[in-house]
Coordinates of C-alpha atoms and ligand atoms in Angstrom, one line a residue:
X13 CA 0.0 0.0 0.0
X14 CA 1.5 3.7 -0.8
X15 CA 2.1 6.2 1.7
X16 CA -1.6 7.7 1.4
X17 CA -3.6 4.8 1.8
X18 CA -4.3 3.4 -1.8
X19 CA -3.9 0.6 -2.3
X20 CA -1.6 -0.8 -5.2
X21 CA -4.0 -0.9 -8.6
X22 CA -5.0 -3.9 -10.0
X23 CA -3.3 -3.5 -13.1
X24 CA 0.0 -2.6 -11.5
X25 CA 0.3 -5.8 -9.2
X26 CA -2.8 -8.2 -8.8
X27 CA -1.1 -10.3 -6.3
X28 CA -0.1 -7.0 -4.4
X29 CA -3.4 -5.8 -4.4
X30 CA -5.2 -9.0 -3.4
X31 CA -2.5 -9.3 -0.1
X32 CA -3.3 -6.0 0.3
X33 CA -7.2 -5.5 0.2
X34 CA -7.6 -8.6 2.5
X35 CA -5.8 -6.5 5.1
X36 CA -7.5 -3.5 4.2
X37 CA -10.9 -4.3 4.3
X38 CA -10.4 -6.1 7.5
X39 CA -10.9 -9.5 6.7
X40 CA -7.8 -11.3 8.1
X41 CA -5.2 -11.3 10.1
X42 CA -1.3 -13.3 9.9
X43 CA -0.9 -16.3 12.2
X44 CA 1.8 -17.2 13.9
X45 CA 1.8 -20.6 12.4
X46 CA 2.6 -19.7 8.6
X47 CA -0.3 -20.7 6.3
X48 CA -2.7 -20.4 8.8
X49 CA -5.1 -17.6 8.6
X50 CA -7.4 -15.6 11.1
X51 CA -10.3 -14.3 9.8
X52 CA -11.7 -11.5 11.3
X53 CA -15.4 -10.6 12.1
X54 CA -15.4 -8.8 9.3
X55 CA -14.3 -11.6 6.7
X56 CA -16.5 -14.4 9.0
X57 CA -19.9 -12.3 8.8
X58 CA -19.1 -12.9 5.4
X59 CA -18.6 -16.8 5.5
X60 CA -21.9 -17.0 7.5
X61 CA -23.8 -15.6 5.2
X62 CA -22.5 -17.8 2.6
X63 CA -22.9 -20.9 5.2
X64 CA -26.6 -20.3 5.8
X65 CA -27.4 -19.6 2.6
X66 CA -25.9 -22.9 1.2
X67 CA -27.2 -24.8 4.7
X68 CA -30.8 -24.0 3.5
X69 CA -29.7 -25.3 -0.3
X70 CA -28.3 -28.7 1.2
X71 CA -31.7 -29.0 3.4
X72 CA -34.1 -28.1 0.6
X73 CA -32.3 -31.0 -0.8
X74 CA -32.6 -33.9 1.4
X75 CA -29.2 -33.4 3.2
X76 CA -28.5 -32.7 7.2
X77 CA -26.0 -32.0 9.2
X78 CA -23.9 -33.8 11.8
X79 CA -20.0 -33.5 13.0
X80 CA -17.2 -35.9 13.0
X81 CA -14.2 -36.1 14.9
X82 CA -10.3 -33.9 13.6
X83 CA -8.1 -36.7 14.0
X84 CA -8.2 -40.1 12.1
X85 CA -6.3 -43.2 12.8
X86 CA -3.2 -43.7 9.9
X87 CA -4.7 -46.7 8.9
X88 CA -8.1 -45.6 8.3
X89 CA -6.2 -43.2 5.5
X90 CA -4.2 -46.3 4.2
X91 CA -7.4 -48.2 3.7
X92 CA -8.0 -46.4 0.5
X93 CA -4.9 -46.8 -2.0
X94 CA -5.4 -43.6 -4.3
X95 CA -7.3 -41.5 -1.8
X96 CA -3.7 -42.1 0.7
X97 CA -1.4 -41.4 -2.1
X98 CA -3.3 -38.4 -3.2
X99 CA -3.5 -36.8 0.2
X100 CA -0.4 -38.6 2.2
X101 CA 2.1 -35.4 1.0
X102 CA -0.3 -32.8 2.7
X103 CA -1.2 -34.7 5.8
X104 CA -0.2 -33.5 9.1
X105 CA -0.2 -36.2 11.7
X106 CA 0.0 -36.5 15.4
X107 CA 3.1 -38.4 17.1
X108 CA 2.9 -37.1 20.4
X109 CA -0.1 -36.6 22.9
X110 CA -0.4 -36.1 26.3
X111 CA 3.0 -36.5 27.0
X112 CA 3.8 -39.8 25.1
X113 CA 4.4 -41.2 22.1
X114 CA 1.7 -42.6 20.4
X115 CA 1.0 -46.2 19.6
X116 CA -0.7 -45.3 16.1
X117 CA 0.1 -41.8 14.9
X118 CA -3.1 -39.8 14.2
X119 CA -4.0 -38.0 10.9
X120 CA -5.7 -34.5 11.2
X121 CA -8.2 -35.0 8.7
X122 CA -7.5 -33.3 4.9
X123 CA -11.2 -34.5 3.9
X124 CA -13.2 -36.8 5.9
X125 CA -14.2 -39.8 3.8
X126 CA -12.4 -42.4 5.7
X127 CA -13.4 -41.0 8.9
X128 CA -17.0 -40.9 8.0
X129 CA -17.8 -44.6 5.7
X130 CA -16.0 -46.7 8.6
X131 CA -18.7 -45.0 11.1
X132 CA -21.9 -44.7 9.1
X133 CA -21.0 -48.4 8.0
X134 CA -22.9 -49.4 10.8
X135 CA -25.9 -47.6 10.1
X136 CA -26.7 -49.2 7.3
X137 CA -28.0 -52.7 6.9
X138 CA -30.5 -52.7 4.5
X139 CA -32.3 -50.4 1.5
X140 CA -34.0 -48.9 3.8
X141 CA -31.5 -47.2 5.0
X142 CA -30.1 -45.5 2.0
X143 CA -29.8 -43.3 0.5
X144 CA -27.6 -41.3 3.8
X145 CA -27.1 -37.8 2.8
X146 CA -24.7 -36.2 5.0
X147 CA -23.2 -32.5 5.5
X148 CA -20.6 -31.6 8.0
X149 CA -19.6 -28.2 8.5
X150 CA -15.3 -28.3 9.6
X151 CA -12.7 -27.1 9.3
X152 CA -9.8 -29.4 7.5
X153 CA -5.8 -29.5 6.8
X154 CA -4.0 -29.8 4.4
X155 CA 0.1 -29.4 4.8
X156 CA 0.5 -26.0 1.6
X157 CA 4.1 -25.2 0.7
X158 CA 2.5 -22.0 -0.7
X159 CA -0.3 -20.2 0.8
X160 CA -2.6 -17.0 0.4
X161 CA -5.6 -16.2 2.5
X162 CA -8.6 -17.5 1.4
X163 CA -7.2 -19.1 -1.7
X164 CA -5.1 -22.0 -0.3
X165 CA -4.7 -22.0 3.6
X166 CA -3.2 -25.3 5.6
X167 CA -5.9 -24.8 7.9
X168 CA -9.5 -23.6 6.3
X169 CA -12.5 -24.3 6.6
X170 CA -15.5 -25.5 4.6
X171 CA -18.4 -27.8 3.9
X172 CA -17.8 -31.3 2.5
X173 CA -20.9 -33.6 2.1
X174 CA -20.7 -37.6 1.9
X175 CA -23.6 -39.7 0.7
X176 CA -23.8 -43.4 -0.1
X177 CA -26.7 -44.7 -2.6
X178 CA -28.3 -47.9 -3.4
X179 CA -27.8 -47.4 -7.2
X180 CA -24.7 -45.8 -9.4
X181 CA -27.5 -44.0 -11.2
X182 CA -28.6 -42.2 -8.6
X183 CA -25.1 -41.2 -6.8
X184 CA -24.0 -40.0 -10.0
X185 CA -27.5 -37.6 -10.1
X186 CA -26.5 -36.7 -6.4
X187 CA -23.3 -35.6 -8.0
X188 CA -24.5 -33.8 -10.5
X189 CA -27.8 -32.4 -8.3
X190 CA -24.7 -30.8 -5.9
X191 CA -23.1 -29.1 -8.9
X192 CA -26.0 -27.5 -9.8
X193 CA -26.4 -26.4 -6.1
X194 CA -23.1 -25.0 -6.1
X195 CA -23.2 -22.8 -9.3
X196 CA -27.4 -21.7 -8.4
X197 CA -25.4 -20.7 -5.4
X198 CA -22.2 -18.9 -6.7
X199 CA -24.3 -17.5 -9.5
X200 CA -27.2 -15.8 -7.4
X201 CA -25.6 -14.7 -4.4
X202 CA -22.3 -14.3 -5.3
X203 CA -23.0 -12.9 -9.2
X204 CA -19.8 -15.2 -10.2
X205 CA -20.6 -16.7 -13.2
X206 CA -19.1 -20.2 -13.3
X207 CA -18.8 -22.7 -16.3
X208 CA -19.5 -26.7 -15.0
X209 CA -18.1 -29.4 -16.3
X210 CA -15.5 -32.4 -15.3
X211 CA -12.4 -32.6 -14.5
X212 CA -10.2 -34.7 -16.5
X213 CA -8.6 -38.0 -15.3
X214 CA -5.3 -36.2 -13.8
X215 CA -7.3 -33.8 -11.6
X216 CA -9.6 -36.1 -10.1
X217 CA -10.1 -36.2 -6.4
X218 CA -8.4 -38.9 -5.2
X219 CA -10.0 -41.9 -5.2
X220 CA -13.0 -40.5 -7.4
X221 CA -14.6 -42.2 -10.5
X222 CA -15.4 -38.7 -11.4
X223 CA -14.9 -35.3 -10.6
X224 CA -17.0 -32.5 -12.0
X225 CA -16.6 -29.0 -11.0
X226 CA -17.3 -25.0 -11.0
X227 CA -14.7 -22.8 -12.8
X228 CA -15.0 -19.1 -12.0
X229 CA -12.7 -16.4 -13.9
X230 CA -11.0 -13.8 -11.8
X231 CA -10.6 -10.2 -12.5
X232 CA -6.6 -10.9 -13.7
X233 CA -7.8 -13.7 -16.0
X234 CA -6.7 -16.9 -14.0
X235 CA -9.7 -19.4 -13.3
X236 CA -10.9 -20.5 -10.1
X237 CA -11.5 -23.8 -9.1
X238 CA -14.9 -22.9 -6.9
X239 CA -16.1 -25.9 -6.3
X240 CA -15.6 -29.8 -6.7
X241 CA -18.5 -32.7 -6.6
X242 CA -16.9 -36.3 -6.9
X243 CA -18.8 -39.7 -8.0
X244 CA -16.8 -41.8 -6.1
X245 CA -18.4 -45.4 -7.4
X246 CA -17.8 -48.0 -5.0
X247 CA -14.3 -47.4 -4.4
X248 CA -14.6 -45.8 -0.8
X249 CA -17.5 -48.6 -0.8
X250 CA -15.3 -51.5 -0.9
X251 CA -12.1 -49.9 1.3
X252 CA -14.6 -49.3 4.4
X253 CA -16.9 -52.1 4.0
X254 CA -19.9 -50.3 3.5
X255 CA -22.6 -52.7 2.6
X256 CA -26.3 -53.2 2.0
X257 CA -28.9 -56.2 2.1
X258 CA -30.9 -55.6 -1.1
X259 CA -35.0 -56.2 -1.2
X260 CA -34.0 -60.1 -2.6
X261 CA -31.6 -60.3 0.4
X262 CA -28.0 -59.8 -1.7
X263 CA -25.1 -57.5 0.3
X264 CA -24.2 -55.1 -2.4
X265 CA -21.9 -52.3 -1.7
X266 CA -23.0 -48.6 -1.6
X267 CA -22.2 -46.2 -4.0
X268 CA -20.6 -42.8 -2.8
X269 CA -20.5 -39.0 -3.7
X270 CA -18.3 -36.5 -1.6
X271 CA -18.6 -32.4 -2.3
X272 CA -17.0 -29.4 -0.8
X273 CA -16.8 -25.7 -0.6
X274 CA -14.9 -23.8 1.2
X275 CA -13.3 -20.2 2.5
X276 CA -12.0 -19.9 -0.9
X277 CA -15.1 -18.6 -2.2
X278 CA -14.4 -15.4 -0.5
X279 CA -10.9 -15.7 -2.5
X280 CA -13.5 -15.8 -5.5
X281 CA -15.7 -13.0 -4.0
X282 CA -13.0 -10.5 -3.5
X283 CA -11.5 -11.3 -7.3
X284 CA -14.5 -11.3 -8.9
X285 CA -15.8 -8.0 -7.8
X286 CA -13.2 -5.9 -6.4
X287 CA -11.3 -2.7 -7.7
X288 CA -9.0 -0.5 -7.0
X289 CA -10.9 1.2 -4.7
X290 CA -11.1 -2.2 -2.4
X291 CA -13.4 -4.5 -1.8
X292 CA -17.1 -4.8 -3.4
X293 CA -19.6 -6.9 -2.1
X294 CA -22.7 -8.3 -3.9
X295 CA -25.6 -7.1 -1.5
X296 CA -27.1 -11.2 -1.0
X297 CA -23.3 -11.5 1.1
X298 CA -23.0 -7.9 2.2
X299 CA -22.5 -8.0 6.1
X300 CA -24.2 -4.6 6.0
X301 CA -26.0 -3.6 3.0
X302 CA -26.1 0.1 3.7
X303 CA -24.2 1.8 6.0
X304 CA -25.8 5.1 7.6
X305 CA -23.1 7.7 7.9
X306 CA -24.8 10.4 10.2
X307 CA -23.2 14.4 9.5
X308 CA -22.9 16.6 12.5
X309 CA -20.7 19.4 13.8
X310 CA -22.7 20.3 17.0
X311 CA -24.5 18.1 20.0
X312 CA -27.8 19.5 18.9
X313 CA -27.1 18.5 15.4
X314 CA -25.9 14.5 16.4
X315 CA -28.8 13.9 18.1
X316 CA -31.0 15.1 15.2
X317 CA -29.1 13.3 12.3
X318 CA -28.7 10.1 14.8
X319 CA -32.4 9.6 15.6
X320 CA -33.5 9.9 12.1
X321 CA -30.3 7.5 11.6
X322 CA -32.6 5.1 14.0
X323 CA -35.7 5.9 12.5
X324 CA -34.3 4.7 9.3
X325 CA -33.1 1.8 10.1
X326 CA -36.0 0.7 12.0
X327 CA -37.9 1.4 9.1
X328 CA -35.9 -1.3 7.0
X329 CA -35.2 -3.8 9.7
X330 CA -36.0 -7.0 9.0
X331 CA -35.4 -6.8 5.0
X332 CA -32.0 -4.9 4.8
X333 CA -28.7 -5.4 7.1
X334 CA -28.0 -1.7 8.3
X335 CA -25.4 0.1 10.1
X336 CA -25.0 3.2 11.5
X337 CA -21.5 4.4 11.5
X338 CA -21.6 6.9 14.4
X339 CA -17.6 7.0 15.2
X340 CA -16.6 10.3 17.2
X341 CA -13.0 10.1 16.1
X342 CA -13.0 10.2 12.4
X343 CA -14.9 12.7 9.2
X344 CA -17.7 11.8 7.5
X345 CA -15.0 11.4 4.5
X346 CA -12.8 9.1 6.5
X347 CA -16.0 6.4 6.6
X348 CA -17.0 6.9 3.1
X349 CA -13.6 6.3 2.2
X350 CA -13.6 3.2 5.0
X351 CA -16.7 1.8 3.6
X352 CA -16.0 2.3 -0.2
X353 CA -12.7 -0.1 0.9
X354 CA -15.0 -2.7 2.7
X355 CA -17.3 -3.1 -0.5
X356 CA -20.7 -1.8 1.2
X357 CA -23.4 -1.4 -1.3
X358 CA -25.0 1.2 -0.6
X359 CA -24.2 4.1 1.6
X360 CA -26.7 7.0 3.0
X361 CA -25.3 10.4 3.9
X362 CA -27.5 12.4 6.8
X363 CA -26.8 15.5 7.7
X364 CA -28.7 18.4 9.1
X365 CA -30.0 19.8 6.0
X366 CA -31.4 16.5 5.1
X367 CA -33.1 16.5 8.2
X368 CA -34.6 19.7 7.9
X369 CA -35.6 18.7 4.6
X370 CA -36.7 15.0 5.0
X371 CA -34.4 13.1 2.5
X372 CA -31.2 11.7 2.7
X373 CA -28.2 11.0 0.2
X374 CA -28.0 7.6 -1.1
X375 CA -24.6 6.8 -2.9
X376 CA -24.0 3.0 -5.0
X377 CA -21.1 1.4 -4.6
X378 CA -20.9 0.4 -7.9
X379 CA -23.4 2.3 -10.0
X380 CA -21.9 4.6 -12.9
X381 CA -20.9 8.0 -12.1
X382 CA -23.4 9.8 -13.1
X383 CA -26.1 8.1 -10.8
X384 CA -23.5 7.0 -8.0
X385 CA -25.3 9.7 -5.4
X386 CA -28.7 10.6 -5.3
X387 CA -31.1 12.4 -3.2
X388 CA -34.2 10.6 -1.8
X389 CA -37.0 11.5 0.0
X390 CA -37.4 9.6 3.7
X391 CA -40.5 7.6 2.6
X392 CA -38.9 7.0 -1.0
X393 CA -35.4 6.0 0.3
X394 CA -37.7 3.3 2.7
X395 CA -39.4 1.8 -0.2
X396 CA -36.7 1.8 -3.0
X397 CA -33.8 0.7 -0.7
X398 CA -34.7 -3.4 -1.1
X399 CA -35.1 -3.3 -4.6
X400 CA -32.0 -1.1 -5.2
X401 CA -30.4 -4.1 -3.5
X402 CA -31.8 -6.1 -5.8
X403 CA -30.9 -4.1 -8.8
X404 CA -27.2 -3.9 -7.4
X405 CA -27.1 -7.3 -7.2
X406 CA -28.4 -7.9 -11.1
X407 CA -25.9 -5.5 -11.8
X408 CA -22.5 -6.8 -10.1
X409 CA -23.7 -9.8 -11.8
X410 CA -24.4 -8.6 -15.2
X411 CA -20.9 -6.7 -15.0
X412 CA -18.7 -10.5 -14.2
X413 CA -21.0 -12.0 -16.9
X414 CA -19.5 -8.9 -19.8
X415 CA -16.3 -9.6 -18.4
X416 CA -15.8 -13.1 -18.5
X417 CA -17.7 -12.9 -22.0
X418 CA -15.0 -10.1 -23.4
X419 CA -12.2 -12.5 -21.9
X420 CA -13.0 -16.0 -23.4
X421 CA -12.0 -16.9 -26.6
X422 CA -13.6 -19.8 -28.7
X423 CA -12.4 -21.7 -32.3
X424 CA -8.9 -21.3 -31.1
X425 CA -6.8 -23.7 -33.0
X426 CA -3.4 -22.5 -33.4
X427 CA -1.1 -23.5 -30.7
X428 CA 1.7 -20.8 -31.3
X429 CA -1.0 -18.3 -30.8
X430 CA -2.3 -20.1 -27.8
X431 CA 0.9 -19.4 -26.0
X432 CA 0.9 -15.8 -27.3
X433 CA -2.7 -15.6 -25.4
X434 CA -1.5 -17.7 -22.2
X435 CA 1.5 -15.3 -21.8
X436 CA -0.6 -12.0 -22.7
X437 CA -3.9 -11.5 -21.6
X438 CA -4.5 -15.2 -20.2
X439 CA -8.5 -15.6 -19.6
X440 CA -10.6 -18.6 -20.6
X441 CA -9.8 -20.3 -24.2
X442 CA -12.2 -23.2 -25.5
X443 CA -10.5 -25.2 -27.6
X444 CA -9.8 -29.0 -28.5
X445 CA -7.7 -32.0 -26.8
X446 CA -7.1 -35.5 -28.6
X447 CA -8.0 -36.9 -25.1
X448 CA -4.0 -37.5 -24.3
X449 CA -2.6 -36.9 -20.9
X450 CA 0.7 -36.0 -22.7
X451 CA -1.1 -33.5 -24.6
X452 CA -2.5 -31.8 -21.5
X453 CA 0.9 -32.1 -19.7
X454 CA 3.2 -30.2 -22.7
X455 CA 0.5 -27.7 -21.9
X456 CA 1.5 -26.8 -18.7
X457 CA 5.1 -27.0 -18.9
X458 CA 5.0 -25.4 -21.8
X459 CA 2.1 -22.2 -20.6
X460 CA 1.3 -23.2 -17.2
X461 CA -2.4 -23.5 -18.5
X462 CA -4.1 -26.2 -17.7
X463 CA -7.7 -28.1 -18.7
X464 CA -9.7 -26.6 -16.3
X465 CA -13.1 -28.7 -17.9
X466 CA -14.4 -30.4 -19.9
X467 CA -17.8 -28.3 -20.2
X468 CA -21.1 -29.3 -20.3
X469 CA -23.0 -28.8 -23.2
X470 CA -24.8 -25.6 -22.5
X471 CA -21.0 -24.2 -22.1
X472 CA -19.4 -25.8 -25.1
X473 CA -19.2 -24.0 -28.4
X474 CA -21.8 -24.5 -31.5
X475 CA -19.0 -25.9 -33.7
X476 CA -16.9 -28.5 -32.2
X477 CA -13.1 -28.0 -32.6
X478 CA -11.8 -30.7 -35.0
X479 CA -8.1 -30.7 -33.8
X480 CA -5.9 -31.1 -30.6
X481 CA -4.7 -27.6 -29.3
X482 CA -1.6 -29.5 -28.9
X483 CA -0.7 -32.0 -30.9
X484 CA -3.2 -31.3 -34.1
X485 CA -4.8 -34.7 -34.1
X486 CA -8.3 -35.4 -33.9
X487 CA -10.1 -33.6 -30.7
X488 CA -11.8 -36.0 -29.0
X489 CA -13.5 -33.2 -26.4
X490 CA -13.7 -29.8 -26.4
X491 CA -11.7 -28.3 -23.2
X492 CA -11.8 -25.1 -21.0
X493 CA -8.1 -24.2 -21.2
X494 CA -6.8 -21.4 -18.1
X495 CA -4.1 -20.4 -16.7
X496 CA -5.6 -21.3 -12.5
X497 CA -5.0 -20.5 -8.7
Ligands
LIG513 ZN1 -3.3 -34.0 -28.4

């Protein structure tokens, strides 16, 4: 951050700006335990609104909530081949507690599958009892060599739900059911516009049949894996022993899914929608919608402009999250400038004039500059202020939707210029892969982009690409080619 408070722009340093806003805007803190993060009230209002929100998504859907312990035994972990080697290089594990070594070190879970299917096991013994569809609420760990708040954390916490079917059919719907949770969710109340598809072979979860996931694009043009929903066949199935009695009397194994999101949606919030000016908050996961910032220079004068401050908010509890900023220490221009950096919505100026007159000044965080402030009558300001919400939201969502549509490219066949693109501007290319790990892997080394999907058909482009990005054969798939966090 410079000398007078700005903070470095966005198209100066990205990286800068992102370490810096998170400060800024008050939504973490360092650790003393590098890679861990503390998030402040601030940045966790912010996580519980996107918690209760996806709580009532899960619900609506069948699922429910229940906890499971932190630590699992080693061989719990071992008891799944690809799951272990996937996860063993980011485990941390327990050696010592209470003083002694212990007899079987204990894993602090990275993902809970095999601490969950050896338990819940034994709740099922027939039909009946399927499907389970589970939702735990944790926090998990997962040992980073490289870390940033919000987007990769050891420690960080998220949602991860586990449910086991009588038919493949019908976990591979739940998989799919969950993905379309996930993006009604990032869409609607975080405006991020996401593209679905799945992932291919070499960035499955481990131990998955099939991954599919949510790919966001972020205001410097990397994507942003948002969001990940596994088919997990029978695999975790067969390691745990989780078994059924069909109606004819048979033991079949179950079938699994597994899905998580985490803190790193508010990574995804902050890159989506922020600017230079700091943070910028879609009002569905505002923790205040509007701030009141109440104008006085004498006594007489505070306690007019903060009772109609009260008054006003009274009048819109209940449908909009208000604050009145009534700080003795600092200018009305110090808060604007405070709350412009923390991404509230909508602001309302109230001075003594405005009382006297019966309006106040209503100011957009995001609306063009010609209709950024306006001046509203009391009873006007009451009834418009919900459904400006609503139009600020439609409108932070519209803006990601022109963006990520000016910074995709489709029909791109030329690999020389696909490197040009990856090194430039970077953003989201559509193009084709012959369906060869090798292919995918020059790729990288050679751009550091990877296959972020393979999209769904609503995503993928009216004429299918005929050749490999890569090598020029024929494409097997179309791909979702970005350079990613
Ligand atoms: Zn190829």
């Amino acid at each position: 951050m410079t000398k007078d408070r700005r903070l470095t722009s966005q198209s100066e340093d990205f990286a800068a700006w992102y370490t810096e806003v998170v400060q800024a805007a008050g939504l973490v803190d360092y650790s003393p335990v590098r890679g861990c993060m503390v998030i402040k009230p601030y940045g966790y209002a912010i996580w519980e609104l996107m918690q209760s929100a996806l709580d009532g998504l899960f619900k609506a859907t069948g699922h429910q909530n229940a906890y499971f312990p932190l630590f699992l035994p080693q061989s719990a972990l071992d008891r799944e081949a690809e799951h272990v080697e996937g996860f063993a290089p980011q485990t941390a594990v327990v050696t010592h507690a209470g003083g002694e070594e212990l007899e079987e070190p204990l894993v602090v879970r990275p993902t809970s599958e095999a601490v969950i299917w050896p338990v819940v096991a034994n709740w099922i013994q027939s039909y009946r009892d399927l499907p389970v569809l589970l939702n735990q609420w944790a926090n998990v760990v997962r040992w980073e060599l490289r870390t940033r708040p919000f987007l990769r954390t050891t420690e960080f916490l998220w949602q991860e739900g586990h449910t086991a079917h009588a038919i493949a059919e019908e976990a591979r719907e739940e998989a799919r059911r969950m993905l379309a949770v996930y993006r009604e969710f990032m869409e609607e109340w975080m405006a991020m516009p996401v593209v679905t598809g799945e992932k291919t072979p070499s960035e499955r979860f481990a131990g998955a049949e099939r991954t599919f996931a949510c790919e966001a694009l972020m205001k410097d043009n990397k994507a942003l894996q948002a969001g990940t929903s596994h088919d997990l066949g029978q695999n975790f199935a067969r390691a745990f022993e989780v078994q059924y009695q069909t109606e004819e009397g048979r033991h079949e194994f179950v079938w699994n899914t597994s899905w998580g999101v985490s803190t790193r949606l508010i990574g995804g919030l902050i890159m989506t929608h922020g600017d230079d000016q700091g943070l910028s908050l879609p009002p569905r996961l505002a923790p205040y919608q509007l701030v009141i910032v109440p104008i006085w220079k004498s006594d007489e004068q505070r306690q007019s402009v903060l009772e109609k401050a009260e008054l006003l908010r009274a009048g819109l509890a209940g449908g909009v999250r208000v604050h009145i900023d009534d700080r003795e220490n600092m200018t009305p221009g110090a808060k604007y400038f405070d709350w412009e950096r923390r991404g509230v919505p909508l602001r309302m100026e109230v001075g003594p004039r405005d009382v006297e007159k019966s309006q106040v000044v209503l100011v957009s965080r995001t609306a063009s500059a010609e209709d950024r402030k306006r001046f509203v009558g009391d009873a006007e300001a009451l009834a418009t202020i919900p459904e400006m919400l609503i139009d600020l939201q439609a409108g932070v969502r519209r803006e990601a939707e022109r963006r990520r549509a000016e910074n995709s490219v489709r029909g791109l066949a030329d690999y020389g210029e696909f490197k040009a693109r990856m090194e430039g501007s970077g953003g989201f290319v559509y193009a084709g892969w012959c369906g060869d790990e090798r292919c995918e892997q020059k790729v990288k080394q050679d751009t550091k982009a990877t296959i972020r999907v393979l999209p769904d058909p609503e995503f993928r482009s009216e004429e299918p690409p005929e050749r490999c990005l890569c090598c020029g054969e024929s494409a097997d798939h179309e791909a979702l080619w970005a350079k990613a966090y």
